[in-house]
Amino acid sequence: MTKLTIFVFLSIWFSSSYSWSNKTHIDDFLQCLSHQIINSNSSQIIHTPENSSYSTLFNSFFSDNQRITSNFKPSIIFTPTKESQIKAAIRCSKIHGLQIRIRSGGHDHEGLSYTSETPFFIIDLRNLRSISIDTQKKTAWVQAGATIGELYYRIAQKSKKLAFPAGVCPNVGVGGHFSGGGYGMLARKFGTAADNIIDAKLIDANGQILDRESMGEDHFWAIRGGGGTSFGIITSWKVKLHDIPEKVTVFNVTRTLDQNATQLVYKWQHIADKVDDNLLLRLFLRSNISSPFKRGQRSINAIFFTMFVGGVDELLHEMKKSFPELGLMKEDCIEMSWIESIIFFYIGFPKGTSPDVLLNWNTTTKKQLYFKGKSDYVQYPISIMGLEGIWKLYNKLGENAGVELQFSPYGGKLSEISESETPFPHRAGNIFMIEYAAFWMKMENSKRSLDWSRKLYRYMAKYVSKSPRAAYFNYRDLDIGVNNINGNTSYEQARIWGVKYFKNNFDRLVKIKTKIDPTNIFRNEQSIPPLLS
Ligand SMILES: Cc1cc2nc3c(=O)[nH]c(=O)nc-3n(C[C@H](O)[C@H](O)[C@H](O)COP(=O)(O)OP(=O)(O)OC[C@H]3O[C@@H](n4cnc5c(N)ncnc54)[C@H](O)[C@@H]3O)c2cc1C
Ligand SMILES: *[C@@H]1O[C@H](CO)[C@@H](O)[C@H](O)[C@H]1NC(C)=O
Ligand SMILES: *[C@@H]1O[C@H](CO)[C@@H](O)[C@H](O)[C@H]1NC(C)=O
Ligand SMILES: *[C@@H]1O[C@H](CO)[C@@H](O)[C@H](O)[C@H]1NC(C)=O
Ligand SMILES: *[C@@H]1O[C@H](CO)[C@@H](O)[C@H](O)[C@H]1NC(C)=O
Ligand SMILES: *[C@@H]1O[C@H](CO)[C@@H](O)[C@H](O)[C@H]1NC(C)=O
Ligand SMILES: *[C@@H]1O[C@H](CO)[C@@H](O)[C@H](O)[C@H]1NC(C)=O
Ligand SMILES: *[C@@H]1O[C@H](CO)[C@@H](O)[C@H](O)[C@H]1NC(C)=O
Ligand SMILES: *[C@@H]1O[C@H](CO)[C@@H](O)[C@H](O)[C@H]1NC(C)=O
C-alpha cells in the first residue's frame, strides 16, 4: 500500500464515521467557521436552523422542482461575501468532516447543490454576483453567484453590439451552467458558454485561490465542461463577448399534428444542423397538463422556436431555401435587439416586458412544479414511425402531467471544435440533443410520471447515440448512474455515468481530479472520483 492509499482510506473512514447526524460535530464545525471568519460579519452569513433566514433560504431552493427531497437538511447555509470566507469553510469542512454542497443558481435537475443523503452544509454564492464588462477588450468578469439573465442585462446596458452565448432561462446560475457547457440560442454561431471562457478564479481543496495561470492548463480545461463540484469552488469566470448586430430576428411558429407536425419534425431533422450558422431552429414538442385529448389522442404542439442573427429578409431567404415546408411568413417574424430576444425566448415573461425583469433573480420562478429531465443525442434522423411511437407514448402519460421534448440543433460552431478541446464532447456527428422533460403538479403523480419518463427513454434507445448513449451533463440525470456518497466510488462505477457525459474525456478528468483533490473533498453523486492508488 502506498502512502497515498493509506491516506485515502483514513479519510474515507474519517468522513464515513460522520454519516449520521451528530449535533456535537456540527457544533464543532460551526465554532470553527465562526472562529475562522471572526473579522468578517459572521452573524450575517452563517444561517443555522435557529435563524429565521435559514428557512426562507431553504424553502427558496425547491421553487424550481418540488420533486427533490433528501434525508438531511443542511446543517448550515453559508452565504459568504468574500473569497477568504470560502477558504475558511473548506478548512473547517476538512477538519470536521462535514460535507460541502456548492450552490450558485440552484437549477441542478437533481438538486445536488442543496440536498444530500449525508450531513452537509451549503456554500451558497448568492452574495458573489458582481459583473464587470470591458467593451473595448470585449470581455467580462462575472462572479459565480450571478445569473445568466444578470450577465445578459449588464452586457446590453454597456453595449447594444455585444452578446454572450449561454442558456435560455435567465435564472440559471453561471456557476453551474458554464462549468457543465451551457447551450442557448447562439450556440450554433458561437459555441457553448464553456467554449467562451478565457480565465477563471477558483478555490481548490487546499484553500488556495487560483486563476488560469496558477491552476495550470489541465485544471482550467477540466472546469470548462467537466462540471462544477469536482474541481474546486469557482468564484468567477472571465468570458469572451461577441459582436452582434443591433437587430436579430426571432419567430415562434406552432404546428399541430393536424397541420402536418410529424412530417415537419421529420424534415427538420435533415436540415437543423446544416443551415446557416446564424440560424438556430429549436423545436419543442409540447403537450401540457391542460392540453385536451381528441379521439383518444393527446394534443401535441410542435413549436419552432427560432433565433436568426440577421434581418428578416435574409431569414426568409434562408428558410425558403432550407425549410420551405414550414411555410414561414414575414408576419411570423419579429426583428428586435438581442436583449429583447432573451426576454422573448423566456416563456415566463409576456411580450413587452422590460429587461429589468432579468435582474429579479429571486422572484421570477415560482412554478411549484414537479419535474424530471433526461437527455439524449441523435445522430441519424428518427423515422416517421419512430416519431409516431413517441406521440403514442405521450398518450400514456397520465392526464395530470405534461411533457415537453426539446430538440436542440447542433452543427455550426459546436461541431467545428474537437471532442477533446473541452470536456464537453458532443461535437461533429450530432444532429441534435433531446431534453425530455415531464412535469406534474402533485406528489401523488410522481411514481407514474417517473416510470413514464423512464419508459420513453427505453423506447428511444434505438433512435439515439450508442456506446456510450451520450447525455448532457447540465441535464443531470441520476438514473444513468451514481457514486457512493461517502466518497469511496471506484473508477469502474463512475465510468458508467462518466462516459455518457464526457465520452473519452472522462479518463483525463479522473487523472486531473486525482492530482488536485486526491481525498475527494469536493464530491457528490456524480462528481469525478480520484483514483484510489
Ligand atoms: C428552468 C431551467 C432551464 C434551463 N435551461 C438551460 C438552457 O437553456 N441551456 C442549458 O445548457 N442548460 C439549461 N438548464 C440546465 C442548467 O444549465 C444546469 O442545471 C446548471 O447546472 C445550473 O447551474 P446553477 O448554477 O443554476 O445550478 P446549481 O444547482 O447551483 O449548480 C449545479 C451544479 O454545479 C455545482 N456548482 C454550482 N456552482 C458552482 C461553483 N461556483 N463552483 C463549483 N461547482 C458549482 C453545484 O454543486 C451543482 O452540482 C436549465 C435548467 C433549468 C432548471
Ligand atoms: C458524536 O460525535 C462525537 C465525537 O466524534 C462522539 O463522541 C459521540 O459519541 C457522537 N454522538 C452520537 C450521538 O453519535
Ligand atoms: C455587517 O452587517 C451589518 C448588517 O447587514 C452591516 O450594517 C455592517 O456594515 C456589516 N459590517 C461589515 C464589516 O461588513
Ligand atoms: C442567527 O442566530 C444567531 C444566534 O441567535 C445570531 O447571532 C445571528 O445574528 C443570526 N444570524 C442571522 C443571519 O440572522
Ligand atoms: C403535409 O406534408 C406532405 C408531405 O410533405 C405534403 O404533401 C402536404 O401537402 C402537407 N400538407 C399540409 C397541410 O401542409
Ligand atoms: C396547453 O395546450 C393547449 C393546446 O394544446 C393550449 O390551448 C393551452 O393554452 C395550453 N395551456 C398552457 C397553460 O400552456
Ligand atoms: C410560443 O407559441 C406557443 C404556442 O402558440 C405559446 O404557447 C408560447 O407561449 C409561445 N412562446 C413561448 C416562449 O413558448
Ligand atoms: C430579491 O432580491 C432583491 C435584490 O437583491 C431584494 O431587494 C429583494 O428583497 C429580494 N426579494 C425576495 C423575495 O427575496
Ligand atoms: C463503499 O462503502 C459502502 C458503504 O460504506 C460499501 O457498501 C461499498 O461496498 C464500498 N464500495 C467500495 C468500492 O469500496
Short mmCIF file of N, CA, C and O in Angstrom, two decimals, residues 180 183 192 374-380 382 408-410 414 424-427 429-436 457 460-466 468-475 500-501 503:
data_model
loop_
_atom_site.label_atom_id
_atom_site.label_comp_id
_atom_site.label_asym_id
_atom_site.label_seq_id
_atom_site.Cartn_x
_atom_site.Cartn_y
_atom_site.Cartn_z
N GLY A 180 -20.69 23.22 -16.87
CA GLY A 180 -21.20 22.00 -17.50
C GLY A 180 -21.42 22.13 -19.00
O GLY A 180 -21.88 21.20 -19.64
N TYR A 183 -25.83 25.65 -23.24
CA TYR A 183 -26.37 25.70 -24.60
C TYR A 183 -27.49 26.73 -24.67
O TYR A 183 -28.39 26.71 -23.83
N THR A 192 -20.76 26.80 -26.99
CA THR A 192 -21.36 26.82 -25.65
C THR A 192 -20.75 27.95 -24.84
O THR A 192 -19.74 28.54 -25.23
N LYS A 374 -34.30 14.29 -18.65
CA LYS A 374 -33.32 13.32 -19.15
C LYS A 374 -32.84 13.84 -20.51
O LYS A 374 -33.46 14.74 -21.06
N SER A 375 -31.76 13.27 -21.02
CA SER A 375 -31.27 13.79 -22.31
C SER A 375 -30.70 12.70 -23.20
O SER A 375 -30.37 11.60 -22.73
N ASP A 376 -30.60 12.99 -24.48
CA ASP A 376 -30.06 12.08 -25.49
C ASP A 376 -29.45 12.89 -26.63
O ASP A 376 -29.79 14.06 -26.81
N TYR A 377 -28.62 12.21 -27.42
CA TYR A 377 -28.09 12.82 -28.65
C TYR A 377 -28.52 11.99 -29.86
O TYR A 377 -28.49 10.76 -29.80
N VAL A 378 -28.92 12.68 -30.92
CA VAL A 378 -29.43 11.99 -32.11
C VAL A 378 -28.46 12.22 -33.27
O VAL A 378 -28.09 13.37 -33.57
N GLN A 379 -28.05 11.11 -33.90
CA GLN A 379 -27.05 11.20 -34.97
C GLN A 379 -27.61 10.83 -36.35
O GLN A 379 -27.01 11.12 -37.36
N TYR A 380 -28.76 10.13 -36.36
CA TYR A 380 -29.45 9.81 -37.60
C TYR A 380 -30.91 10.20 -37.41
O TYR A 380 -31.46 9.95 -36.34
N ILE A 382 -34.73 10.39 -36.90
CA ILE A 382 -35.72 9.43 -36.39
C ILE A 382 -36.79 9.27 -37.48
O ILE A 382 -37.27 10.27 -38.03
N SER A 408 -32.77 20.34 -29.65
CA SER A 408 -31.86 21.48 -29.79
C SER A 408 -30.80 21.16 -30.83
O SER A 408 -29.98 20.26 -30.64
N PRO A 409 -30.80 21.92 -31.94
CA PRO A 409 -29.89 21.58 -33.04
C PRO A 409 -28.42 21.83 -32.72
O PRO A 409 -28.09 22.77 -32.00
N TYR A 410 -27.57 20.97 -33.26
CA TYR A 410 -26.13 21.14 -33.15
C TYR A 410 -25.59 21.59 -34.51
O TYR A 410 -26.27 22.24 -35.27
N LEU A 414 -20.51 24.47 -32.90
CA LEU A 414 -20.42 23.33 -31.98
C LEU A 414 -19.64 22.18 -32.59
O LEU A 414 -18.92 21.47 -31.88
N PHE A 424 -16.64 18.83 -22.60
CA PHE A 424 -17.95 18.71 -23.26
C PHE A 424 -17.71 18.09 -24.65
O PHE A 424 -17.17 18.74 -25.53
N PRO A 425 -18.11 16.82 -24.87
CA PRO A 425 -17.65 16.08 -26.05
C PRO A 425 -18.64 15.98 -27.19
O PRO A 425 -18.37 15.28 -28.16
N HIS A 426 -19.77 16.68 -27.09
CA HIS A 426 -20.86 16.45 -28.05
C HIS A 426 -20.68 17.36 -29.26
O HIS A 426 -21.23 18.46 -29.31
N ARG A 427 -19.90 16.90 -30.22
CA ARG A 427 -19.46 17.76 -31.32
C ARG A 427 -19.94 17.20 -32.66
O ARG A 427 -21.08 16.80 -32.77
N GLY A 429 -21.13 15.22 -35.83
CA GLY A 429 -21.83 13.93 -35.89
C GLY A 429 -23.17 13.95 -35.18
O GLY A 429 -24.00 13.08 -35.41
N ASN A 430 -23.38 14.95 -34.33
CA ASN A 430 -24.68 15.06 -33.66
C ASN A 430 -25.59 16.00 -34.44
O ASN A 430 -25.19 17.12 -34.74
N ILE A 431 -26.80 15.54 -34.75
CA ILE A 431 -27.76 16.43 -35.40
C ILE A 431 -28.41 17.32 -34.35
O ILE A 431 -28.49 18.52 -34.48
N PHE A 432 -28.86 16.67 -33.28
CA PHE A 432 -29.50 17.45 -32.21
C PHE A 432 -29.47 16.71 -30.89
O PHE A 432 -29.19 15.52 -30.84
N MET A 433 -29.73 17.48 -29.84
CA MET A 433 -29.84 16.93 -28.49
C MET A 433 -31.32 16.93 -28.12
O MET A 433 -32.05 17.85 -28.49
N ILE A 434 -31.74 15.90 -27.41
CA ILE A 434 -33.11 15.89 -26.89
C ILE A 434 -33.07 16.12 -25.39
O ILE A 434 -32.29 15.48 -24.69
N GLU A 435 -33.90 17.03 -24.91
CA GLU A 435 -34.19 17.03 -23.48
C GLU A 435 -35.61 16.53 -23.31
O GLU A 435 -36.53 17.02 -23.96
N TYR A 436 -35.77 15.51 -22.49
CA TYR A 436 -37.10 15.01 -22.15
C TYR A 436 -37.47 15.64 -20.83
O TYR A 436 -36.76 15.48 -19.84
N TYR A 457 -37.62 6.85 -22.32
CA TYR A 457 -36.16 6.76 -22.52
C TYR A 457 -35.77 5.40 -23.06
O TYR A 457 -34.93 5.29 -23.95
N MET A 460 -36.66 5.17 -26.72
CA MET A 460 -35.81 5.98 -27.60
C MET A 460 -34.45 5.35 -27.89
O MET A 460 -33.73 5.79 -28.79
N ALA A 461 -34.11 4.29 -27.14
CA ALA A 461 -32.75 3.73 -27.24
C ALA A 461 -32.32 3.46 -28.68
O ALA A 461 -31.20 3.73 -29.06
N LYS A 462 -33.25 2.94 -29.48
CA LYS A 462 -32.82 2.55 -30.83
C LYS A 462 -32.64 3.74 -31.77
O LYS A 462 -32.10 3.59 -32.86
N TYR A 463 -33.08 4.92 -31.35
CA TYR A 463 -33.00 6.08 -32.24
C TYR A 463 -31.85 7.04 -31.91
O TYR A 463 -31.65 8.03 -32.60
N VAL A 464 -31.13 6.76 -30.83
CA VAL A 464 -30.17 7.76 -30.33
C VAL A 464 -28.75 7.19 -30.28
O VAL A 464 -28.53 6.04 -30.64
N SER A 465 -27.80 8.01 -29.84
CA SER A 465 -26.39 7.60 -29.83
C SER A 465 -26.18 6.35 -28.96
O SER A 465 -26.91 6.14 -27.99
N LYS A 466 -25.20 5.55 -29.34
CA LYS A 466 -24.94 4.29 -28.63
C LYS A 466 -23.46 4.17 -28.29
O LYS A 466 -22.62 4.72 -28.99
N PRO A 468 -20.93 5.18 -26.04
CA PRO A 468 -21.94 5.28 -24.99
C PRO A 468 -23.21 5.97 -25.51
O PRO A 468 -23.17 6.68 -26.51
N ARG A 469 -24.31 5.74 -24.79
CA ARG A 469 -25.53 6.51 -25.04
C ARG A 469 -25.31 7.86 -24.34
O ARG A 469 -25.41 7.98 -23.12
N ALA A 470 -24.94 8.87 -25.16
CA ALA A 470 -24.45 10.13 -24.58
C ALA A 470 -25.57 10.92 -23.89
O ALA A 470 -26.74 10.76 -24.21
N ALA A 471 -25.17 11.74 -22.93
CA ALA A 471 -26.11 12.59 -22.19
C ALA A 471 -25.43 13.92 -21.90
O ALA A 471 -24.19 14.01 -21.89
N TYR A 472 -26.22 14.94 -21.67
CA TYR A 472 -25.70 16.29 -21.42
C TYR A 472 -25.59 16.52 -19.92
O TYR A 472 -26.58 16.43 -19.20
N PHE A 473 -24.38 16.80 -19.46
CA PHE A 473 -24.13 16.94 -18.03
C PHE A 473 -25.08 17.94 -17.35
O PHE A 473 -25.55 17.71 -16.24
N ASN A 474 -25.34 19.06 -18.02
CA ASN A 474 -26.20 20.07 -17.39
C ASN A 474 -27.66 19.62 -17.26
O ASN A 474 -28.43 20.25 -16.54
N TYR A 475 -28.04 18.56 -17.98
CA TYR A 475 -29.38 18.00 -17.77
C TYR A 475 -29.21 16.77 -16.88
O TYR A 475 -29.56 15.64 -17.24
N LYS A 500 -20.92 8.69 -20.44
CA LYS A 500 -22.12 9.22 -21.09
C LYS A 500 -22.05 10.74 -21.20
O LYS A 500 -22.37 11.32 -22.22
N TYR A 501 -21.60 11.36 -20.14
CA TYR A 501 -21.48 12.82 -20.16
C TYR A 501 -20.23 13.30 -20.91
O TYR A 501 -20.24 14.35 -21.53
N LYS A 503 -17.65 11.12 -22.62
CA LYS A 503 -17.01 10.19 -23.57
C LYS A 503 -15.54 9.95 -23.15
O LYS A 503 -15.27 9.73 -21.99
#
